[in-house]
Coordinates of C-alpha atoms and ligand atoms in Angstrom, one line a residue:
M1 CA 125.4 90.6 89.7
S2 CA 126.8 93.9 90.8
A3 CA 125.3 97.2 91.6
G4 CA 124.9 98.4 88.1
A5 CA 121.2 99.3 88.7
I6 CA 122.0 101.9 91.3
D7 CA 120.9 105.4 90.3
A8 CA 119.6 108.5 91.9
T9 CA 116.0 107.1 92.1
L10 CA 117.2 104.1 94.0
V11 CA 119.4 106.2 96.3
G12 CA 116.4 108.4 96.9
E13 CA 114.2 105.5 97.8
L14 CA 116.8 104.1 100.2
S15 CA 117.3 107.5 101.8
R16 CA 113.6 107.8 102.5
I17 CA 113.8 104.5 104.4
V18 CA 117.0 104.9 106.5
G19 CA 117.6 108.7 106.2
E20 CA 120.0 110.4 103.9
A21 CA 122.9 110.2 106.4
H22 CA 122.8 106.5 106.2
V23 CA 123.1 106.0 102.4
L24 CA 126.7 106.5 101.6
T25 CA 128.0 106.8 98.0
D26 CA 131.1 109.0 98.4
P27 CA 134.1 106.8 97.8
E28 CA 136.1 108.6 100.5
I29 CA 133.5 107.6 103.0
T30 CA 132.8 104.1 101.7
A31 CA 136.5 103.3 101.6
G32 CA 136.4 101.9 105.2
Y33 CA 133.8 99.3 104.2
V34 CA 135.6 97.8 101.2
V35 CA 138.9 96.5 102.7
D36 CA 139.0 93.6 105.2
W37 CA 140.9 93.5 108.5
T38 CA 143.9 91.7 107.0
R39 CA 144.2 94.2 104.1
R40 CA 144.4 91.1 101.8
F41 CA 140.9 91.5 100.4
A42 CA 139.9 94.8 98.9
G43 CA 136.9 95.6 96.7
S44 CA 134.7 98.5 95.7
T45 CA 131.1 99.6 96.2
P46 CA 128.9 102.2 94.8
L47 CA 126.7 102.1 97.9
V48 CA 126.7 101.5 101.6
V49 CA 123.3 101.4 103.4
R50 CA 123.1 101.5 107.2
P51 CA 119.6 100.5 108.4
G52 CA 118.7 101.2 112.0
D53 CA 116.3 98.3 112.8
T54 CA 114.7 95.2 111.4
A55 CA 111.9 97.1 109.6
E56 CA 114.4 99.3 107.8
T57 CA 116.5 96.3 106.9
A58 CA 113.4 94.6 105.4
A59 CA 112.4 97.7 103.4
V60 CA 116.0 98.2 102.1
M61 CA 116.2 94.5 101.0
S62 CA 112.8 94.8 99.2
V63 CA 114.1 97.8 97.3
L64 CA 117.5 96.2 96.5
A65 CA 115.8 92.9 95.5
A66 CA 113.4 94.7 93.1
A67 CA 116.4 96.4 91.5
R68 CA 118.3 93.1 91.5
V69 CA 121.2 94.7 93.4
A70 CA 123.6 92.2 95.1
V71 CA 124.4 92.8 98.7
V72 CA 127.3 92.0 101.1
P73 CA 126.1 92.1 104.8
Q74 CA 128.7 93.6 107.0
G75 CA 129.1 93.7 110.8
G76 CA 132.4 94.7 112.4
N77 CA 134.4 93.7 109.3
T78 CA 136.8 91.6 111.4
G79 CA 136.2 88.5 109.4
L80 CA 139.4 86.8 108.1
V81 CA 138.3 85.0 105.0
G82 CA 137.3 87.9 102.7
G83 CA 133.6 87.4 103.2
S84 CA 132.6 90.8 104.6
V85 CA 133.8 93.1 101.7
P86 CA 132.3 93.8 98.3
L87 CA 134.8 92.0 96.0
G88 CA 132.3 92.0 93.1
G89 CA 131.1 95.6 93.3
E90 CA 128.1 94.7 95.5
A91 CA 126.3 97.1 97.8
V92 CA 127.3 96.9 101.4
L93 CA 124.6 96.5 104.1
S94 CA 126.2 97.7 107.3
M95 CA 124.4 96.2 110.3
R96 CA 126.3 98.1 113.0
R97 CA 123.3 100.5 113.8
L98 CA 121.2 97.6 115.0
N99 CA 122.9 97.9 118.4
V100 CA 120.1 97.5 120.9
C101 CA 120.7 95.3 124.0
E102 CA 117.3 94.2 125.3
P103 CA 117.0 93.6 129.1
V104 CA 118.5 90.3 130.3
D105 CA 115.8 87.7 130.9
E106 CA 117.1 86.6 134.3
L107 CA 114.6 83.8 134.7
A108 CA 115.5 82.2 131.3
T109 CA 119.2 83.3 131.5
Q110 CA 118.9 84.6 128.0
V111 CA 119.2 87.9 126.2
T112 CA 118.0 89.3 122.8
L113 CA 120.6 91.5 121.1
G114 CA 120.6 93.5 117.9
A115 CA 122.9 92.1 115.2
G116 CA 125.2 95.1 115.4
V117 CA 125.9 94.9 119.1
T118 CA 129.6 94.3 119.6
L119 CA 130.7 91.3 121.6
A120 CA 132.4 93.7 124.2
D121 CA 129.1 95.6 124.6
A122 CA 127.2 92.3 124.9
Q123 CA 129.6 91.1 127.6
A124 CA 129.3 94.3 129.6
H125 CA 125.5 94.2 129.3
V126 CA 125.0 90.7 130.6
A127 CA 127.8 91.0 133.2
A128 CA 125.5 93.4 135.2
S129 CA 123.3 90.3 135.7
D130 CA 126.3 88.2 136.8
L131 CA 126.0 86.3 133.5
S132 CA 128.4 85.8 130.5
V133 CA 128.3 85.2 126.8
G134 CA 129.6 81.7 125.9
V135 CA 131.9 82.8 123.1
D136 CA 134.9 85.1 123.6
L137 CA 137.5 86.3 121.0
A138 CA 140.2 88.9 120.7
A139 CA 138.3 91.0 118.2
R140 CA 135.6 91.6 120.9
D141 CA 135.6 95.4 120.6
S142 CA 134.5 95.3 116.9
A143 CA 133.1 91.9 116.1
T144 CA 129.3 92.0 116.1
I145 CA 126.8 89.4 117.4
G146 CA 125.3 89.2 113.9
G147 CA 128.7 88.6 112.3
M148 CA 129.6 86.1 115.0
V149 CA 126.5 84.1 114.3
A150 CA 126.9 84.4 110.5
T151 CA 130.4 82.9 110.8
N152 CA 129.6 80.5 113.7
A153 CA 132.5 82.1 115.5
G154 CA 134.5 80.0 117.9
G155 CA 137.2 81.6 120.0
I156 CA 138.8 80.7 123.3
N157 CA 135.9 79.1 125.3
V158 CA 134.6 76.5 122.8
L159 CA 135.9 73.6 124.8
R160 CA 133.5 74.7 127.6
Y161 CA 130.5 76.2 126.0
G162 CA 130.6 75.4 122.2
A163 CA 130.8 77.8 119.3
M164 CA 128.3 80.5 118.4
R165 CA 125.7 78.2 117.0
A166 CA 125.4 76.5 120.4
Q167 CA 124.6 79.8 122.0
V168 CA 121.7 80.7 119.7
V169 CA 118.2 80.0 121.1
G170 CA 116.3 82.4 118.8
I171 CA 116.9 84.3 115.6
E172 CA 115.4 87.1 113.5
A173 CA 116.5 87.7 110.0
V174 CA 115.5 89.4 106.7
L175 CA 115.5 87.2 103.6
A176 CA 116.7 88.3 100.2
D177 CA 113.3 89.5 99.1
G178 CA 112.7 91.5 102.3
T179 CA 110.6 88.9 104.2
V180 CA 111.2 88.9 108.0
V181 CA 111.5 85.6 109.7
S182 CA 111.4 85.9 113.5
H183 CA 111.6 83.2 116.2
L184 CA 112.8 84.7 119.4
A185 CA 110.9 83.1 122.2
G186 CA 114.0 81.2 123.3
L187 CA 112.3 78.0 124.4
E188 CA 114.9 75.5 125.3
K189 CA 112.6 72.7 124.0
D190 CA 111.0 73.7 120.7
N191 CA 110.7 71.0 118.1
T192 CA 108.4 72.8 115.7
G193 CA 110.3 72.3 112.5
Y194 CA 113.5 73.5 110.9
D195 CA 115.9 75.4 113.1
L196 CA 116.6 78.6 111.2
G197 CA 119.0 79.8 113.8
S198 CA 121.2 76.7 113.2
L199 CA 120.9 77.2 109.5
L200 CA 121.9 80.8 109.5
A201 CA 124.8 80.1 111.9
G202 CA 127.8 79.7 109.6
S203 CA 125.9 80.8 106.5
E204 CA 128.2 83.8 106.1
G205 CA 125.6 86.2 104.9
T206 CA 124.5 84.0 102.0
L207 CA 121.0 83.0 103.2
G208 CA 119.6 85.9 105.2
I209 CA 120.5 89.1 107.0
I210 CA 120.5 88.5 110.7
T211 CA 118.8 91.4 112.6
R212 CA 118.3 90.1 116.2
V213 CA 119.7 87.1 118.1
R214 CA 118.5 85.5 121.3
L215 CA 121.5 84.0 123.2
R216 CA 121.7 81.5 125.9
L217 CA 123.9 82.9 128.7
H218 CA 126.1 81.2 131.3
P219 CA 127.0 81.9 134.9
T220 CA 130.1 84.1 135.3
Q221 CA 133.2 82.3 136.5
P222 CA 135.0 85.1 138.3
E223 CA 137.7 83.1 140.1
R224 CA 140.5 82.4 137.6
A225 CA 143.9 80.8 137.5
T226 CA 146.1 80.9 134.4
A227 CA 149.1 78.9 133.5
L228 CA 151.7 79.4 130.8
L229 CA 153.4 76.1 130.0
A230 CA 156.5 75.6 127.9
F231 CA 157.1 72.3 126.0
E232 CA 160.0 71.0 123.9
S233 CA 157.8 69.7 121.2
A234 CA 154.3 69.9 119.8
A235 CA 153.7 66.3 120.7
D236 CA 154.4 67.0 124.4
A237 CA 152.0 70.0 124.2
V238 CA 149.2 67.8 122.6
R239 CA 149.7 65.1 125.3
A240 CA 149.5 67.8 128.0
A241 CA 146.4 69.3 126.5
A242 CA 144.6 66.0 126.6
A243 CA 145.7 65.4 130.2
L244 CA 144.5 68.9 131.3
R245 CA 141.1 68.4 129.5
R246 CA 140.6 65.2 131.5
S247 CA 141.7 66.4 134.9
V248 CA 140.6 70.1 135.1
A249 CA 136.8 70.2 135.3
S250 CA 136.9 74.1 135.4
L251 CA 139.1 74.3 132.2
H252 CA 137.9 77.4 130.4
A253 CA 140.6 78.0 127.7
L254 CA 143.4 75.9 126.3
E255 CA 145.4 77.9 123.8
A256 CA 148.7 77.3 121.9
V257 CA 151.5 79.4 120.5
F258 CA 154.2 77.6 118.5
E259 CA 157.8 78.7 118.3
G260 CA 157.8 81.0 115.2
A261 CA 154.7 82.8 116.4
M262 CA 156.0 83.1 120.0
A263 CA 159.2 84.7 118.6
L264 CA 157.2 87.2 116.6
V265 CA 154.8 88.2 119.4
S266 CA 157.6 88.4 121.9
S267 CA 159.5 90.8 119.6
H268 CA 156.2 92.7 119.0
L269 CA 155.7 93.1 122.7
G270 CA 159.3 93.7 123.4
L271 CA 159.3 91.0 126.1
A272 CA 160.8 87.5 126.4
P273 CA 158.3 84.7 127.2
P274 CA 158.3 84.2 131.0
V275 CA 158.9 80.5 130.6
G276 CA 160.7 78.4 128.0
S277 CA 163.3 79.7 125.6
L278 CA 163.3 80.7 121.9
A279 CA 165.8 79.1 119.5
N280 CA 165.3 81.8 116.8
D281 CA 167.0 84.6 115.1
G282 CA 164.9 87.3 116.8
A283 CA 162.9 88.1 113.6
G284 CA 160.3 85.5 114.0
N285 CA 162.3 82.9 112.0
S286 CA 163.0 79.7 113.9
D287 CA 164.1 76.2 113.3
G288 CA 162.8 75.1 116.8
G289 CA 159.8 72.9 117.4
A290 CA 158.9 74.3 120.9
A291 CA 155.4 75.0 121.9
W292 CA 153.6 77.0 124.6
L293 CA 150.2 76.4 126.1
I294 CA 148.0 78.8 128.0
A295 CA 145.6 76.9 130.2
E296 CA 143.0 78.9 132.1
A297 CA 140.7 77.5 134.8
A298 CA 137.6 79.5 135.8
A299 CA 135.0 78.8 138.4
R300 CA 132.7 80.3 141.1
T301 CA 135.3 79.3 143.7
D302 CA 139.1 79.5 143.5
P303 CA 140.2 76.9 140.9
S304 CA 144.0 77.4 141.5
D305 CA 144.5 74.2 143.4
E306 CA 142.8 72.2 140.7
L307 CA 144.9 73.7 138.0
G308 CA 148.1 73.7 140.1
T309 CA 147.7 70.0 140.8
A310 CA 147.0 69.1 137.2
V311 CA 150.1 71.1 136.1
T312 CA 152.2 69.3 138.7
E313 CA 150.9 65.9 137.4
L314 CA 152.2 66.8 133.9
D315 CA 155.6 66.2 135.3
D316 CA 158.3 65.6 132.8
L317 CA 156.2 66.7 129.8
V318 CA 156.6 70.4 130.8
V319 CA 159.9 72.2 130.5
D320 CA 158.8 75.2 132.6
A321 CA 155.5 76.7 134.0
A322 CA 154.2 80.0 135.3
V323 CA 150.9 80.3 137.1
A324 CA 149.1 83.6 137.7
L325 CA 146.0 84.4 139.8
E326 CA 145.7 88.2 139.8
P327 CA 144.1 89.8 136.8
A328 CA 147.2 91.9 135.9
A329 CA 149.5 88.9 136.1
R330 CA 147.1 86.7 134.2
Q331 CA 146.8 89.4 131.5
R332 CA 150.6 89.4 131.2
L333 CA 150.6 85.7 130.3
W334 CA 147.6 86.1 128.0
A335 CA 149.4 88.9 126.1
F336 CA 151.6 86.3 124.4
R337 CA 148.5 84.7 122.9
E338 CA 146.1 87.5 122.4
N339 CA 148.6 89.7 120.6
V340 CA 149.7 87.1 118.0
T341 CA 147.2 88.1 115.3
E342 CA 148.1 91.8 115.7
A343 CA 151.8 91.0 115.7
I344 CA 151.5 89.1 112.4
S345 CA 149.4 91.9 110.9
A346 CA 152.0 94.4 111.9
A347 CA 154.6 92.2 110.2
G348 CA 152.8 92.0 106.9
I349 CA 149.8 90.6 105.0
P350 CA 149.5 86.9 105.9
H351 CA 147.5 84.1 104.3
K352 CA 145.4 82.9 107.2
L353 CA 144.6 79.2 107.2
D354 CA 142.4 78.3 110.1
V355 CA 142.1 74.5 110.4
T356 CA 141.2 71.7 112.7
L357 CA 143.0 68.4 113.0
P358 CA 142.0 65.2 114.7
A359 CA 143.9 65.0 118.0
A360 CA 145.8 61.9 116.9
R361 CA 147.4 63.8 113.9
L362 CA 147.8 67.3 115.5
A363 CA 151.5 67.1 116.4
E364 CA 152.3 65.4 113.1
F365 CA 150.6 68.3 111.3
T366 CA 152.3 71.1 113.2
D367 CA 155.7 69.4 112.7
G368 CA 155.1 68.7 109.0
V369 CA 153.3 71.8 107.7
E370 CA 156.5 73.9 107.4
A371 CA 157.9 71.5 104.8
V372 CA 154.6 71.5 102.9
I373 CA 154.7 75.3 102.8
T374 CA 158.4 75.8 101.9
A375 CA 158.1 73.1 99.2
V376 CA 155.7 75.5 97.4
D377 CA 157.3 78.8 98.4
P378 CA 160.8 78.4 99.9
E379 CA 160.8 81.9 101.3
A380 CA 157.4 81.7 103.1
Q381 CA 157.4 81.8 106.8
P382 CA 154.7 79.8 108.7
L383 CA 153.5 81.1 112.1
L384 CA 151.3 78.7 114.1
F385 CA 149.0 79.3 117.0
G386 CA 145.4 78.5 117.9
H387 CA 142.9 77.0 120.1
L388 CA 144.6 73.7 120.9
G389 CA 141.8 72.5 123.2
D390 CA 139.6 72.2 120.1
G391 CA 142.3 70.8 117.8
N392 CA 142.2 74.2 116.0
V393 CA 145.5 75.5 114.6
H394 CA 145.8 78.9 112.9
V395 CA 148.4 78.5 110.2
N396 CA 149.4 82.0 109.2
V397 CA 151.9 82.4 106.3
L398 CA 153.9 85.5 105.5
G399 CA 156.1 86.0 102.4
P400 CA 159.5 87.7 102.5
G401 CA 159.5 91.2 104.0
G402 CA 155.9 90.8 105.0
A403 CA 154.6 90.3 101.5
E404 CA 151.9 87.7 100.7
P405 CA 153.2 84.2 100.1
A406 CA 152.6 82.4 96.9
D407 CA 148.9 81.7 96.4
E408 CA 149.6 78.0 95.9
V409 CA 150.6 77.7 99.6
D410 CA 146.9 77.8 100.6
G411 CA 145.9 74.8 98.5
A412 CA 149.0 72.8 99.6
V413 CA 148.3 73.3 103.3
L414 CA 144.5 72.7 103.0
R415 CA 145.1 69.5 101.0
Y416 CA 147.5 68.4 103.7
V417 CA 144.8 69.1 106.3
A418 CA 142.2 67.2 104.4
E419 CA 144.5 64.2 103.8
M420 CA 144.9 64.0 107.6
G421 CA 141.1 64.0 108.1
G422 CA 140.9 67.6 109.3
S423 CA 138.7 70.6 108.5
I424 CA 139.9 73.3 106.1
S425 CA 138.0 75.9 108.2
A426 CA 137.7 75.5 111.9
E427 CA 136.0 78.8 112.8
H428 CA 136.6 81.6 110.3
G429 CA 134.4 80.2 107.5
I430 CA 135.0 79.7 103.8
G431 CA 134.4 83.3 102.6
T432 CA 136.1 83.8 99.3
A433 CA 139.5 82.7 100.6
K434 CA 138.8 79.0 100.7
L435 CA 136.1 78.7 98.0
A436 CA 138.3 76.7 95.7
E437 CA 139.1 74.1 98.4
L438 CA 135.6 73.5 99.9
H439 CA 135.4 70.3 97.8
L440 CA 138.2 68.9 100.0
N441 CA 135.8 68.6 102.9
R442 CA 132.4 68.4 101.3
T443 CA 131.1 65.8 98.8
E444 CA 129.3 66.7 95.6
A445 CA 126.0 65.6 97.2
E446 CA 126.5 67.9 100.1
L447 CA 127.4 70.8 97.8
A448 CA 124.3 70.1 95.7
A449 CA 122.2 70.3 98.9
F450 CA 123.9 73.6 99.9
G451 CA 123.0 74.9 96.4
A452 CA 119.4 73.8 96.8
I453 CA 119.0 75.6 100.1
K454 CA 120.6 78.7 98.7
R455 CA 118.2 78.8 95.7
A456 CA 115.2 78.2 97.9
L457 CA 116.0 81.2 100.2
D458 CA 117.7 83.5 97.7
P459 CA 116.6 82.5 94.2
A460 CA 118.1 85.5 92.5
G461 CA 121.5 85.0 94.2
L462 CA 121.6 88.5 95.7
L463 CA 123.1 87.7 99.2
N464 CA 126.9 87.6 99.3
P465 CA 127.1 86.0 95.9
N466 CA 130.9 85.4 95.9
V467 CA 131.0 83.7 99.3
L468 CA 130.9 80.1 100.5
L469 CA 129.1 78.4 97.6
P470 CA 131.4 77.4 94.7
Ligands
FAD501 C1 142.2 90.0 116.2 C2 141.2 89.0 115.7 C3 140.9 87.9 116.4 C4 139.9 87.0 116.0 N1 139.7 85.8 116.8 C5 138.8 85.0 116.4 C6 138.5 83.8 117.1 O1 139.2 83.5 118.1 N2 137.5 83.0 116.7 C7 136.8 83.2 115.6 O2 135.9 82.4 115.3 N3 137.0 84.3 114.8 C8 138.0 85.2 115.2 N4 138.2 86.3 114.4 C9 137.4 86.5 113.2 C10 136.2 87.4 113.4 O3 136.3 88.3 114.5 C11 135.0 86.6 113.5 O4 134.8 85.9 112.2 C12 133.7 87.4 113.8 O5 132.6 86.5 114.0 C13 133.3 88.4 112.6 O6 132.3 89.3 113.1 P1 132.1 90.7 112.4 O7 130.9 91.3 113.0 O8 133.3 91.4 112.3 O9 131.6 90.1 110.9 P2 132.1 90.7 109.5 O10 133.6 90.5 109.4 O11 131.5 92.0 109.2 O12 131.4 89.6 108.6 C14 131.8 88.2 108.6 C15 130.8 87.4 107.7 O13 129.5 87.5 108.3 C16 128.5 88.1 107.4 N5 127.7 88.9 108.3 C17 128.1 89.9 109.1 N6 127.0 90.4 109.7 C18 125.9 89.8 109.3 C19 124.5 89.8 109.6 N7 124.0 90.7 110.5 N8 123.7 89.0 108.9 C20 124.2 88.1 108.0 N9 125.5 88.0 107.7 C21 126.4 88.8 108.3 C22 129.4 88.8 106.4 O14 128.7 89.0 105.2 C23 130.6 88.0 106.3 O15 130.4 86.9 105.4 C24 139.2 87.2 114.8 C25 139.5 88.4 114.1 C26 140.4 89.3 114.5 C27 140.7 90.5 113.7

């Protein structure tokens, strides 16, 4: 279902709801809404609507549903699986104007935020109450709270606080027919039926339009110590990660960058990694199996002794280590992790395969995946990094000269993941990018249940029709 039913009458009706300035039809203006962050997924739309609050969102959905116009909800458009752009000519519902941060509820340590609030704005808002949001990720300046719930975003602190679903204590959403469902009291104990917040978390815009979210908050952990550790092999890094998880109670992040990605980000930053060495040709190509970990401890009191002792106990596993305490020095270490996505994007248009492996198979996977990729596309270049503390590896694959690799690479890698008992999507979702492989992780019975839920909430199939459900 596309937007064939869109005409001047419909545009007029929508303009009366949200104001003329917020109904966009000029292709020059809508161009920014139809291409995703990676530039791999590009579509087209006859219409972008930008409601300002829940009531407007509901009224817009009633009008679009009556005209049977399919809709792609969009937040910051930083999603990496082609789920946020109109690949089938759908209308785009941009949620960024729902950007109200309500006062922090200091007694409950919770806050209610509009779906269009960016993560960075949410972080700044709650920091004034000495509290923090449990999920953090590098796209924080653009990614929205609504998009983060819709994708069940993970990021760098999952090992401490869980992913986005674990932060949600209340939700408000507009269903496909314009009905508003709202449950925002935020009671920690509330067994009064189905948990719509949990259902909408990870639904990728297919079940409802999230308009407001009530989040559980956490105490800030202002004292920090960060270590960059170099390893000869992925197996050593995996063993060290397990040891650090056991011994550092204040462990806040545990991230990995593997050799090829470290070479690329170093050349992007114009810096050599402060520890370890690169056995590569300087262009991101490498035959080395080295790995780096960033381990960050965070607490209310100085955690540097705890992290320092744990790093010392790693002993022969580590080739070299650097520890930083001051913000600027810590940021210099983090740069080698936080800039990897940008470095890859600057090098070309990657296929992004975000996967989780069981800990026992992780090193086998990171060592073996290059052969799986080059067997399909001999010129493809794998670049590996990710949230190792969660078993989450981002396998990014570039073709020669930054072109896309062969499409068959995706299936080969995802089958390899599934054979090892892993998940074909750790935190980015299924979107359109992994639709064809969802069956690798989900049984027919599960997919039938997904379909039944979708039909119950969106019988006409208007919400993000090309995403998640095969
Ligand atoms: C540099 C970079 C780093 C990243 N790091 C991480 C990371 O560490 N961990 C991680 O999990 N992700 C990461 N991402 C991916 C991305 O930031 C997340 O998926 C984020 O949650 C998307 O939020 P968004 O507002 O940009 O959503 P969008 O990209 O706009 O949309 C994503 C999906 O959510 C749906 N959606 C958006 N808003 C709503 C709404 N209000 N109601 C219903 N559905 C909605 C869309 O239809 C789409 O299916 C990264 C991306 C970049 C570019």
